[in-house]
Amino acid sequence: DSGVTQTPKHLITATGQRVTLRCSPRSGDLSVYWYQQSLDQGLQFLIQYYNGEERAKGNILERFSAQQFPDLHSELNLSSLELGDSALYFCASSVTGGEFTEAFFGQGTRLTVV
Amino acid sequence: TQLLEQSPQFLSIQEGENLTVYCNSSSVFSSLQWYRQEPGEGPVLLVTVVTGGEVKKLKRLTFQFGDARKDSSLHITAAQPGDTGLYLCAGAWTTGRRALTFGSGTRLQVQP
């Protein structure tokens, strides 16, 4: 158990809909990262938050947004969903988010868009 | 674009064989990590290497960081079926964005 909690584990929704994925980081970790992993692919970095502020942005679509709350949990919002958004979405957390950061991953949310 | 390439993409071997997985970039890493991911699970950190030329061992796994900090390798001795999984390297560069960037992974299957 990495200490990072993601909910829900599975999500099935229709095209055009909006969903929210939730992540609770390890106790004491200030930084949260979101990654997308399509079938048999590596992890694509979406966005990073550190202590409530956006720190780095990757290949995140405009239809997607995220935030980190004062209690440090984070939510990833996906809207106007398309079939191609079906993927595993992982959240990771780390203590600081600096260059030598070691990230600990949750078990992911499997999103299926039908 | 900072790319991190892994090879081979797929590897199917028999139990007891040795193997090496490679991770390469044209840029210098400030640090590099290796993760292992099993189906339906999140990646699990195996090791972090920081210093050029560094070698770290984790039981039958040996991790090496290139002298120039542009490449890394993972060597598994006497592979076992329990080693089966997706091996991912992830790098942070001396310049550029702070988040870890992952390679596409090497999918290893060890047949009993």
Coordinates of C-alpha atoms in Angstrom, one line a residue:
Chain A
D1 CA 0.0 0.0 0.0
S2 CA 1.6 3.3 -1.2
G3 CA -0.6 5.4 1.0
V4 CA -2.1 7.3 -2.0
T5 CA -5.8 6.7 -2.3
Q6 CA -7.8 7.2 -5.5
T7 CA -11.5 7.0 -5.9
P8 CA -13.4 5.6 -7.7
K9 CA -11.5 2.5 -8.9
H10 CA -13.7 2.1 -11.9
L11 CA -15.9 4.5 -13.8
I12 CA -18.1 3.9 -16.8
T13 CA -19.7 6.9 -18.5
A14 CA -21.1 8.0 -21.8
T15 CA -19.5 10.3 -24.3
G16 CA -20.2 14.0 -23.6
Q17 CA -20.4 13.5 -19.9
R18 CA -18.3 15.0 -17.1
V19 CA -16.6 13.1 -14.3
T20 CA -14.4 13.9 -11.3
L21 CA -11.6 11.7 -10.1
R22 CA -10.3 12.1 -6.5
C23 CA -6.9 11.6 -5.0
S24 CA -5.8 11.7 -1.4
P25 CA -2.0 11.9 -1.1
R26 CA 0.2 10.2 1.4
S27 CA 0.2 11.9 4.8
G28 CA 2.7 14.7 4.8
D29 CA 3.1 14.9 1.0
L30 CA 2.6 18.3 -0.5
S31 CA 2.8 17.6 -4.2
V32 CA 0.3 15.7 -6.3
Y33 CA 0.7 14.6 -9.9
W34 CA -1.8 13.3 -12.4
Y35 CA -0.9 10.9 -15.1
Q36 CA -2.9 9.2 -17.9
Q37 CA -2.1 5.7 -19.1
S38 CA -3.8 4.4 -22.2
L39 CA -3.8 0.7 -23.0
D40 CA -0.3 -0.7 -23.2
Q41 CA 1.2 2.8 -23.0
G42 CA 3.5 4.6 -20.7
L43 CA 2.4 7.3 -18.4
Q44 CA 1.6 10.7 -19.8
F45 CA 2.1 13.5 -17.4
L46 CA -1.0 15.8 -17.1
I47 CA -0.5 18.2 -14.3
Q48 CA 1.2 18.8 -11.0
Y49 CA 0.1 20.7 -7.9
Y50 CA 2.2 21.7 -5.0
N51 CA 0.6 22.9 -1.7
G52 CA -2.5 24.1 -3.5
E53 CA -0.8 25.8 -6.5
E54 CA -0.3 24.5 -10.0
R55 CA 3.4 23.8 -10.5
A56 CA 3.8 22.1 -13.8
K57 CA 1.6 21.3 -16.8
G58 CA 2.0 18.5 -19.3
N59 CA -0.2 17.3 -22.1
I60 CA -3.4 18.1 -20.4
L61 CA -6.4 18.8 -22.7
E62 CA -8.4 22.0 -22.3
R63 CA -11.4 19.8 -21.5
F64 CA -9.5 18.6 -18.4
S65 CA -8.9 20.6 -15.3
A66 CA -7.6 19.9 -11.8
Q67 CA -7.2 21.5 -8.4
Q68 CA -5.6 20.8 -5.1
F69 CA -7.6 21.7 -2.0
P70 CA -6.4 23.1 1.4
D71 CA -6.4 19.6 2.9
L72 CA -4.1 18.6 0.0
H73 CA -6.5 16.2 -1.7
S74 CA -6.8 16.7 -5.4
E75 CA -9.5 16.3 -8.0
L76 CA -9.2 15.8 -11.8
N77 CA -12.2 16.9 -13.8
L78 CA -12.8 15.5 -17.2
S79 CA -15.5 17.0 -19.3
S80 CA -17.1 16.5 -22.8
L81 CA -15.7 13.0 -22.6
E82 CA -14.7 11.2 -25.8
L83 CA -14.1 7.5 -26.5
G84 CA -10.4 8.2 -26.6
D85 CA -10.4 9.5 -23.0
S86 CA -10.8 5.9 -21.9
A87 CA -7.7 5.1 -19.9
L88 CA -6.2 4.5 -16.5
Y89 CA -5.7 7.8 -14.6
F90 CA -3.1 7.7 -11.8
C91 CA -2.4 10.1 -9.1
A92 CA 1.0 10.2 -7.4
S93 CA 2.3 12.2 -4.5
S94 CA 5.6 13.2 -3.2
V95 CA 7.0 15.2 -0.2
T96 CA 8.2 18.2 -2.1
G97 CA 8.0 18.0 -5.9
G98 CA 11.6 19.1 -6.4
E99 CA 14.1 17.7 -8.9
F100 CA 14.9 14.6 -6.9
T101 CA 11.3 13.7 -6.1
E102 CA 10.3 10.2 -5.5
A103 CA 6.7 9.7 -6.4
F104 CA 4.3 7.2 -4.9
F105 CA 1.4 6.1 -7.0
G106 CA -2.2 5.3 -6.2
Q107 CA -3.9 2.2 -7.7
G108 CA -5.6 4.4 -10.4
T109 CA -9.0 5.0 -11.7
R110 CA -10.0 3.0 -14.8
L111 CA -12.2 5.3 -16.9
T112 CA -14.3 3.7 -19.7
V113 CA -16.2 6.0 -22.0
V114 CA -18.9 4.3 -24.0
Chain B
T1 CA 10.5 17.9 -26.4
Q2 CA 12.4 15.8 -23.9
L3 CA 12.1 12.2 -24.8
L4 CA 13.0 9.1 -22.8
E5 CA 13.3 5.9 -24.8
Q6 CA 13.2 2.4 -23.4
S7 CA 14.3 -0.8 -25.1
P8 CA 13.2 -3.4 -25.7
Q9 CA 9.5 -2.8 -25.7
F10 CA 8.7 -6.4 -25.1
L11 CA 10.7 -9.3 -23.7
S12 CA 9.6 -12.9 -23.2
I13 CA 12.2 -15.1 -21.5
Q14 CA 12.4 -18.4 -19.7
E15 CA 12.9 -18.6 -15.9
G16 CA 16.5 -18.5 -15.0
E17 CA 17.7 -16.3 -17.9
N18 CA 19.3 -12.9 -17.5
L19 CA 18.1 -9.7 -19.1
T20 CA 18.9 -6.1 -19.5
V21 CA 16.5 -3.2 -20.1
Y22 CA 17.8 0.2 -21.3
C23 CA 16.6 3.7 -20.8
N24 CA 18.1 6.6 -22.9
S25 CA 17.8 10.3 -23.5
S26 CA 19.7 12.9 -25.4
S27 CA 19.4 15.2 -22.3
V28 CA 21.2 15.0 -19.0
F29 CA 19.1 13.7 -16.1
S30 CA 19.2 15.2 -12.6
S31 CA 17.8 11.9 -11.4
L32 CA 16.3 8.8 -12.7
Q33 CA 13.9 6.3 -11.2
W34 CA 12.9 2.8 -12.1
Y35 CA 9.3 1.6 -11.4
R36 CA 7.6 -1.7 -11.8
Q37 CA 3.9 -1.9 -12.7
E38 CA 1.6 -4.9 -12.5
P39 CA -1.7 -5.1 -14.5
G40 CA -4.4 -3.0 -12.9
E41 CA -2.0 -1.5 -10.3
G42 CA 0.0 1.7 -10.0
P43 CA 3.7 1.8 -10.6
V44 CA 5.9 0.9 -7.6
L45 CA 9.2 2.7 -7.1
L46 CA 12.2 0.3 -7.3
V47 CA 15.2 2.7 -7.1
T48 CA 16.4 6.2 -7.6
V49 CA 19.8 7.0 -9.1
V50 CA 21.3 10.4 -8.9
T51 CA 25.1 10.3 -9.4
G52 CA 26.7 9.5 -12.7
G53 CA 28.2 6.0 -12.8
E54 CA 26.1 5.0 -9.8
V55 CA 25.3 1.3 -9.4
K56 CA 22.5 0.1 -7.1
K57 CA 21.5 -3.5 -6.3
L58 CA 18.1 -4.7 -5.2
K59 CA 18.4 -8.5 -4.7
R60 CA 18.6 -9.9 -8.3
L61 CA 18.1 -6.4 -9.9
T62 CA 21.1 -4.2 -10.7
F63 CA 20.6 -0.6 -11.7
Q64 CA 23.2 1.5 -13.4
F65 CA 23.3 5.2 -14.2
G66 CA 25.5 6.2 -17.1
D67 CA 28.6 8.3 -16.4
A68 CA 27.1 11.2 -18.4
R69 CA 23.7 10.8 -16.7
K70 CA 22.0 10.4 -20.0
D71 CA 21.2 6.7 -19.8
S72 CA 20.4 3.9 -17.4
S73 CA 20.1 0.2 -17.4
L74 CA 18.3 -2.4 -15.4
H75 CA 19.8 -5.9 -15.3
I76 CA 17.9 -8.9 -13.8
T77 CA 19.8 -12.0 -13.0
A78 CA 18.1 -15.4 -13.0
A79 CA 14.7 -14.0 -13.8
Q80 CA 11.7 -15.5 -12.1
P81 CA 8.0 -15.5 -13.0
G82 CA 7.4 -13.0 -10.2
D83 CA 9.5 -10.5 -12.1
T84 CA 6.8 -10.3 -14.8
G85 CA 5.5 -6.8 -15.3
L86 CA 5.9 -3.5 -17.0
Y87 CA 9.2 -1.8 -16.1
L88 CA 9.2 2.0 -16.4
C89 CA 12.1 4.4 -16.2
A90 CA 11.3 8.0 -15.2
G91 CA 13.6 11.0 -15.5
A92 CA 13.9 14.5 -14.2
W93 CA 16.1 16.8 -16.2
T94 CA 18.5 19.5 -15.1
T95 CA 16.4 22.0 -17.0
G96 CA 12.8 22.0 -17.9
R97 CA 9.6 21.1 -16.0
R98 CA 9.9 19.5 -12.7
A99 CA 7.5 16.5 -13.0
L100 CA 8.8 13.1 -13.8
T101 CA 8.6 12.1 -17.4
F102 CA 8.2 8.4 -18.1
G103 CA 9.5 6.2 -20.8
S104 CA 7.0 3.9 -22.6
G105 CA 8.1 0.9 -20.7
T106 CA 9.4 -2.6 -21.2
R107 CA 6.9 -5.4 -20.8
L108 CA 8.6 -8.4 -19.4
Q109 CA 7.2 -11.9 -19.3
V110 CA 9.1 -14.6 -17.6
Q111 CA 7.8 -18.1 -18.5
P112 CA 8.2 -20.8 -15.8

